XYZ file of C-alpha atoms in Angstrom:
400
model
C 0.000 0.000 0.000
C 3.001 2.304 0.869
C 4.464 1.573 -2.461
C 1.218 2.407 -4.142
C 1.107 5.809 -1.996
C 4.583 6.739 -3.326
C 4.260 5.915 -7.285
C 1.222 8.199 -6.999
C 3.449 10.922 -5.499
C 5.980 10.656 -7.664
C 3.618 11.049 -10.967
C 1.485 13.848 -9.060
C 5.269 15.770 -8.660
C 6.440 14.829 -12.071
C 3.237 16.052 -13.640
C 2.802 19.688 -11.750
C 6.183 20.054 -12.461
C 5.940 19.933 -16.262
C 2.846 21.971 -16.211
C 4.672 24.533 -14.281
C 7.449 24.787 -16.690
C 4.947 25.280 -19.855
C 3.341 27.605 -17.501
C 6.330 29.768 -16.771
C 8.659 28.861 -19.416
C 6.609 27.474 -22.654
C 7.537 25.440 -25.052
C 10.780 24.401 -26.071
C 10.780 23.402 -29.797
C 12.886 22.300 -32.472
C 13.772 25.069 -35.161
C 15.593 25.368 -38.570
C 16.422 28.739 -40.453
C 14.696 29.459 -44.135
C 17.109 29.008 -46.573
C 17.779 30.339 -50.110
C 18.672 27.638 -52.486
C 17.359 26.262 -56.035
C 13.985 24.078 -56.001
C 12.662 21.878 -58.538
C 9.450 20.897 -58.264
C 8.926 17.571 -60.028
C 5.653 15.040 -61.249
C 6.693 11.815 -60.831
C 4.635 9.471 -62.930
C 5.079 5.770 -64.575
C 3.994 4.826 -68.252
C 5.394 2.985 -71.424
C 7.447 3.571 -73.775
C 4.991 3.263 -77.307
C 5.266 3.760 -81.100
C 2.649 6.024 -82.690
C 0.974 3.768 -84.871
C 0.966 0.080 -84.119
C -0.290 -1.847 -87.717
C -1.391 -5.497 -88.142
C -0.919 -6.119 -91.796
C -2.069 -8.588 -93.878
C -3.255 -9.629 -97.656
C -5.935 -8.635 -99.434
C -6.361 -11.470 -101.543
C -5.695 -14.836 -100.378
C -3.392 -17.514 -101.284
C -0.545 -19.802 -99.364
C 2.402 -17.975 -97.901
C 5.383 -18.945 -99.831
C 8.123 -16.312 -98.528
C 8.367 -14.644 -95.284
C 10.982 -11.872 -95.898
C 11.442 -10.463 -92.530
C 11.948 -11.659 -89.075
C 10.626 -10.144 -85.716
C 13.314 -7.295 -84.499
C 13.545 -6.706 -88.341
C 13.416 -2.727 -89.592
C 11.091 -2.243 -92.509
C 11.012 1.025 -94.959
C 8.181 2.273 -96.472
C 6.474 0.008 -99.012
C 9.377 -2.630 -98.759
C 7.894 -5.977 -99.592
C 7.925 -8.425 -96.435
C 6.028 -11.260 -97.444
C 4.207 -12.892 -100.790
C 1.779 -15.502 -101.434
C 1.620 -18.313 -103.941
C -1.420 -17.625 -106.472
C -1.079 -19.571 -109.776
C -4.457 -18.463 -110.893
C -4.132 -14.528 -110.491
C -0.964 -15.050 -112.571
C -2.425 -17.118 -115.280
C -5.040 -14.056 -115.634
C -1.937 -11.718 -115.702
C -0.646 -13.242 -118.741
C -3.448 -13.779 -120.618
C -4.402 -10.341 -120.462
C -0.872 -9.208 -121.386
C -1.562 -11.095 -124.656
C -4.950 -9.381 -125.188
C -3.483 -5.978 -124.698
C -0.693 -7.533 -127.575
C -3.375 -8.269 -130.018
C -5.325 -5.127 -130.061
C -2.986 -2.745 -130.346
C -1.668 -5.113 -133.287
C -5.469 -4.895 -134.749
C -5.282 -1.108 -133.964
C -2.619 -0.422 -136.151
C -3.794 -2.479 -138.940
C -6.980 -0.026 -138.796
C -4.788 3.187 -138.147
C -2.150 2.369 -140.980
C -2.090 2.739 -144.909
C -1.033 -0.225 -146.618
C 2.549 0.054 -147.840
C 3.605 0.889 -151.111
C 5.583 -2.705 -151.944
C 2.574 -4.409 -150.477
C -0.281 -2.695 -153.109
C 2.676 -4.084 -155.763
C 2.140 -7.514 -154.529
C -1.321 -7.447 -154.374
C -1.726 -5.747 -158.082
C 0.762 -8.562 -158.966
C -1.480 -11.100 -158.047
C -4.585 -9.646 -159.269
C -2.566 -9.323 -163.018
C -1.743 -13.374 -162.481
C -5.203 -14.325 -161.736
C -6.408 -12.440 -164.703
C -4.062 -14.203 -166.684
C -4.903 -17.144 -165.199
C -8.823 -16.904 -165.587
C -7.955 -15.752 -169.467
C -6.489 -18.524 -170.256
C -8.649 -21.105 -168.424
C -11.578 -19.533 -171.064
C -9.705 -19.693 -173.625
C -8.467 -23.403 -173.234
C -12.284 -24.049 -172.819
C -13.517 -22.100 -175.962
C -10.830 -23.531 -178.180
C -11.794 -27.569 -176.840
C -14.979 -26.248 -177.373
C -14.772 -25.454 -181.349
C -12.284 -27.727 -181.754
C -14.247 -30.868 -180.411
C -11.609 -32.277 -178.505
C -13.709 -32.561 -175.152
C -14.399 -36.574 -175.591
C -16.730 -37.079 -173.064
C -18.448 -34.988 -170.540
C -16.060 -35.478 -167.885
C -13.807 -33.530 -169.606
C -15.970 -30.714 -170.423
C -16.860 -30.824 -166.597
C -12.879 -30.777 -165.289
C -12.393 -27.745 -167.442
C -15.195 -25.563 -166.812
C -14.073 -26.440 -162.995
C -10.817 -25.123 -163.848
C -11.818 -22.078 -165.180
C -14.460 -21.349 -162.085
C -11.119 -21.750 -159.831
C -9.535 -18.931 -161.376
C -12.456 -17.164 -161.879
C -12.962 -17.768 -157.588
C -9.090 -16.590 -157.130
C -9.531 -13.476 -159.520
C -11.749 -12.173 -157.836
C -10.299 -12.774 -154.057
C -7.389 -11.160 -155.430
C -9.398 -8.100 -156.852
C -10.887 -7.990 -153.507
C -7.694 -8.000 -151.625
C -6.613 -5.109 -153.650
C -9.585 -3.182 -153.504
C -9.380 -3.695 -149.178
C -5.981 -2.582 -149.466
C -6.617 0.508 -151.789
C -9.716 1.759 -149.748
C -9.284 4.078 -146.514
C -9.943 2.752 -143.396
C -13.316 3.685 -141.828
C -13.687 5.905 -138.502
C -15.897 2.966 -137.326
C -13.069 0.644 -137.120
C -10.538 2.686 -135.907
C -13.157 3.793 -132.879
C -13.766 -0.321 -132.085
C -9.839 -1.579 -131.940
C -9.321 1.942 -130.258
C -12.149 0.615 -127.616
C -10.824 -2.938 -127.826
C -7.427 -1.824 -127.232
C -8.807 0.656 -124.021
C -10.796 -2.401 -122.659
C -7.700 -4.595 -122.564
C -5.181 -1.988 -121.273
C -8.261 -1.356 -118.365
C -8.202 -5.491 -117.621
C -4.524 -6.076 -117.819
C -4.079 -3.126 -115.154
C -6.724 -4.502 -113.142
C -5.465 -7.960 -112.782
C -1.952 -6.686 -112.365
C -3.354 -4.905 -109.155
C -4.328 -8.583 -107.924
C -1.423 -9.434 -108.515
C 0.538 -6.906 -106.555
C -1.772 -7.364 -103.945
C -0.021 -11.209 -103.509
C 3.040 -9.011 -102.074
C 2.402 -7.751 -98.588
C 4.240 -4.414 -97.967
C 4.996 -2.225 -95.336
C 2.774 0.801 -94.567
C 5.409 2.919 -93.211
C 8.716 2.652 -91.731
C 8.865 0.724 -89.041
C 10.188 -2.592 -86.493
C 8.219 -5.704 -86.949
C 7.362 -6.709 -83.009
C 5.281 -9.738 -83.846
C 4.870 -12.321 -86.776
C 1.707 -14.613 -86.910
C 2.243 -16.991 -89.652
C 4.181 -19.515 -90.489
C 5.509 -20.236 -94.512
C 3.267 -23.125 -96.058
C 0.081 -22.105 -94.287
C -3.222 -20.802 -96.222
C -3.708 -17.124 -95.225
C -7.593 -15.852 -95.527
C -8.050 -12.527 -96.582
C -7.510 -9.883 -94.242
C -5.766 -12.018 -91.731
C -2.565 -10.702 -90.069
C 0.699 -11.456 -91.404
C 3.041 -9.203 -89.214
C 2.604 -6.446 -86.345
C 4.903 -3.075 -87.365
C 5.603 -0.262 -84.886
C 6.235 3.054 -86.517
C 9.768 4.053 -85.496
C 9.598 7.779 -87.054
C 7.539 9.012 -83.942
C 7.929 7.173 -80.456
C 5.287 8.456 -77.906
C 5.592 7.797 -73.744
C 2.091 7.961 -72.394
C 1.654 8.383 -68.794
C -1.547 8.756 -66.663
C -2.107 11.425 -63.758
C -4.458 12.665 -60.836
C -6.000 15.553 -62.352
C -5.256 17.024 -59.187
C -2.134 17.851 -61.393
C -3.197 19.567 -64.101
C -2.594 22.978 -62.597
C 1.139 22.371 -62.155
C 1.144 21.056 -66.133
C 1.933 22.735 -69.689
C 3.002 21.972 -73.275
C 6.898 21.995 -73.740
C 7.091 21.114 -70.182
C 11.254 19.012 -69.860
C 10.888 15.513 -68.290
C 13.530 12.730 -67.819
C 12.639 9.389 -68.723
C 14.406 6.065 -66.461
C 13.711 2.328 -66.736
C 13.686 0.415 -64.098
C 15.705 -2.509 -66.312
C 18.631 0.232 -67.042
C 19.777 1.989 -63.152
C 22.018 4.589 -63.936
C 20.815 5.644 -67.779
C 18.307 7.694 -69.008
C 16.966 10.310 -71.532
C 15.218 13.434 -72.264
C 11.815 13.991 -73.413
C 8.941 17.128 -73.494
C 5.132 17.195 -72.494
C 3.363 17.479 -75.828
C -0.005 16.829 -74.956
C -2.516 16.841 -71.688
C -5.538 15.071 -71.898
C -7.939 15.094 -74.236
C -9.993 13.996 -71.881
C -10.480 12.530 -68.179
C -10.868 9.145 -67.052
C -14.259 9.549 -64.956
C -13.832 6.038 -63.261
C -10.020 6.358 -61.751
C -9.978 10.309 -61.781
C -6.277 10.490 -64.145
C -5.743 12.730 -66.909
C -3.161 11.060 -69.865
C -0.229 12.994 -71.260
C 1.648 12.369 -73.788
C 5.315 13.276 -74.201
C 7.720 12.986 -77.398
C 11.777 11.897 -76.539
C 14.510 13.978 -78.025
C 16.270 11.365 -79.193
C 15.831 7.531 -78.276
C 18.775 5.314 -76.821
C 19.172 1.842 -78.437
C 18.378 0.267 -75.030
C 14.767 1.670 -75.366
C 11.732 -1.068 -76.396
C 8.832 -0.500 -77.342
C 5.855 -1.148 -75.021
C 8.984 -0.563 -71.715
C 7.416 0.215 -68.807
C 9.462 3.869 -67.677
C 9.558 6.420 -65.070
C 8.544 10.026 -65.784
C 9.955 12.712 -63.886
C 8.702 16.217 -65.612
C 9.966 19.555 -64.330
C 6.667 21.389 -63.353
C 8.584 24.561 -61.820
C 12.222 25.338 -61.206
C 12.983 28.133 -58.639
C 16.424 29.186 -59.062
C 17.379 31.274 -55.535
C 14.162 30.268 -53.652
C 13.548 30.991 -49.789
C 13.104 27.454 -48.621
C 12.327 24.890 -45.827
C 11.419 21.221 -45.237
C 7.829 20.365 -45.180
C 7.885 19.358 -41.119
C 8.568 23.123 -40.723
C 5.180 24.107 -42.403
C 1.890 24.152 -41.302
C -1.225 23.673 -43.812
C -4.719 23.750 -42.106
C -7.961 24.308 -43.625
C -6.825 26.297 -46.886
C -3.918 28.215 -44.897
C -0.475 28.212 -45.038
C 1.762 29.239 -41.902
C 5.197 28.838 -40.073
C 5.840 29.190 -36.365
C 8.241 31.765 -34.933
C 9.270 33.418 -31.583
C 8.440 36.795 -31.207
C 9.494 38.548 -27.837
C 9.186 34.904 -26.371
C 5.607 33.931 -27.761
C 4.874 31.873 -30.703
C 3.601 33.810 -33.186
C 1.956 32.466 -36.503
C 3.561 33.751 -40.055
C 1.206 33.205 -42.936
C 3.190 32.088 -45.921
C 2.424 30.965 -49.588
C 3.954 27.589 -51.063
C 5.154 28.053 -54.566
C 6.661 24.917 -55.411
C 7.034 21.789 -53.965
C 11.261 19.947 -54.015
C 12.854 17.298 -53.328
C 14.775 19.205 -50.914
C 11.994 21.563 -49.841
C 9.505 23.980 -50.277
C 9.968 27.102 -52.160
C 8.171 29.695 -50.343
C 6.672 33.682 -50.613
C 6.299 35.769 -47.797
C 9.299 34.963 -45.304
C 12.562 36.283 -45.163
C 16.109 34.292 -45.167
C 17.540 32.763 -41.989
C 14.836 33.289 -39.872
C 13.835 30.644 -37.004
C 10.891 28.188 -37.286
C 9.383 25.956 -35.537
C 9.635 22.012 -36.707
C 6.732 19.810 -35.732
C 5.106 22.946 -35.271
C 1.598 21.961 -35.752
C 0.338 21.286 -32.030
C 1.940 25.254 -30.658
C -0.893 27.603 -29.953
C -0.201 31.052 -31.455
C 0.530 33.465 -28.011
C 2.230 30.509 -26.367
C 5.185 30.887 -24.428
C 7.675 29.561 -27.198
C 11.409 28.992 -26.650
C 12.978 27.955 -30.405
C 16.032 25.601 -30.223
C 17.992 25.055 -33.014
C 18.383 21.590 -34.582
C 21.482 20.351 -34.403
């Protein structure tokens, strides 16, 4: 009982004798001085690394894939052929037009052209021979004739034949002659001109098909996926090959919209990966937003690299840090020296031995503290500071 007696004094003693100090003394509290030194205020965000366009390609007629001409990891230019199909009929159709196209220009210039000079010489030639000819077939037949030296019918018959032959071949020679003497009509230059259009028109169109059974690529790029194999029927329209664009790498990054007053366009950032300690690269804010995720309450940016080291892939997972502000010769102090309470802003100092309440404004946020408005350099303040009543005894002690 006698020990309970004493523990009670002793806490009673120990208690009225704190009281009594805060009464007579106040508080004792940690300080630091304000400082003037350069902050950076920085967003620290985490996104990926991404091309601009991402493209599945793949045929748009369909056939068996007989050459694959790039590998994943590969670089492609701009229409550079990567892959081709086997189609046997598209290429029959090719030809066979090519020989149509052949033939009517060959029938247009038979309508366009005047028959050469050495050519109307043949053709009179033969006209003059197969007048001969017929002449003397009639007269062979008028002479047996008079003469009586046909001794049967038979006879009479063979040479009346004979002379109807050269009768039939003067006058396909005469007619050869006359085709060859007369102008050609409009009419028939207007048809081979139309036949010749037609097939021109149909060899161009099959030729397209037959491009088609080469699969190019749409822009310059790095093929990061392949989904075929060689041997293997491809449908229309299926995909051959994923290409990144290379031209224009994007980082896209989400954050709390609470952010969006600290953000601008052409705002610096450094870019790290986690994969690569030690290395990293530059890149600028090009765009905020459009638009707000409702649901999770982020805004996306996206920001464009200066340049883009070769240990960069696409679809990385990187670390943002973008410059927001940069205060070059900033009055400053660490956050536990700071007091924010419903909308205001102050720091505690001693004032003829009472606490006394300094109402400040926070311009940027540092690593290495707060760049502040509305304080002076190498003043005192209170650390911890948010418990001290303003008019409180208040004794500052500097932190060692």
């Amino acid at each position: 009982m006698k020990r309970i007696m004493w523990f009670v004094l002793i806490v009673l003693v120990v208690g009225i004798s704190f009281f009594a100090k805060k009464l007579f003394v106040g508080y004792e509290a940690p300080s630091v001085k304000t400082t003037n030194k350069k902050v950076v205020e920085l967003l620290i965000a985490t996104g990926r690394f991404t091309a601009h366009r991402n493209s599945n390609i793949g045929f748009e007629v369909a056939g068996v894939l007989v050459e694959r001409l790039v590998e994943e990891g590969d670089t492609v230019k701009l229409g550079q052929v990567v892959a081709r199909l086997n189609n046997q009929e598209i290429l029959a159709q090719v030809a066979s037009a090519e020989v149509a196209v052949v033939l009517a220009t060959h029938e247009l210039e038979r309508a366009m052209r005047p028959t050469l000079l050495e050519d109307l010489e043949r053709l009179r030639a033969a006209a003059d021979a197969a007048k001969v000819n017929t002449k003397q077939a009639l007269l062979e037949v008028t002479r047996a004739e008079k003469l009586g030296e046909f001794g049967n019918e038979a006879d009479r018959d063979l040479a009346n034949t004979k002379l109807e032959q050269a009768r039939l071949v003067e006058r396909q020679r005469n007619a050869e002659l006359a085709l060859a003497l007369r102008v050609p009509l409009k009419e028939e230059k207007a048809l081979a001109e139309a036949q010749l259009s037609n097939a021109k028109a149909n060899l161009a169109h099959v030729q397209v098909l037959a491009s088609k059974r080469e699969l190019r690529a749409p822009f310059d790029g790095l093929v990061i996926k392949q989904f075929t194999e060689i041997g293997v029927s491809v449908p229309i329209g299926t995909p051959v090959f994923r290409i990144a664009e290379t031209s224009n790498p994007e980082i896209l990054v989400d954050t709390d919209e609470g952010n969006l007053g600290r953000l601008k366009r052409g705002q610096l950032a450094t870019v790290t990966a986690q994969g690569f300690p030690g290395f990293s690269f530059k890149a600028v804010l090009d765009r905020i937003g459009p638009n707000i995720d409702n649901q999770r309450g982020v805004v996306p940016l996206m920001l464009i690299p200066n340049e883009v080291p070769q240990w960069v892939l696409f679809d990385m997972t990187v670390d943002v840090c973008i410059e927001t502000a940069r205060f070059e010769n900033a009055i400053t102090l660490p956050p536990t020296a700071v007091v924010e309470k419903a909308g205001k802003v102050w720091v505690v100092i001693e004032e003829n031995g009472v606490a006394k309440f300094k109402y400040i404004k926070i311009l940027g946020h540092g690593r290495d503290g707060l760049a502040l408005e509305g304080i002076e350099s190498q003043v005192s303040v209170a650390i911890f500071a948010s418990g001290i009543v303003e008019g409180t005894k208040l004794r500052l002690v500097e932190k060692p």
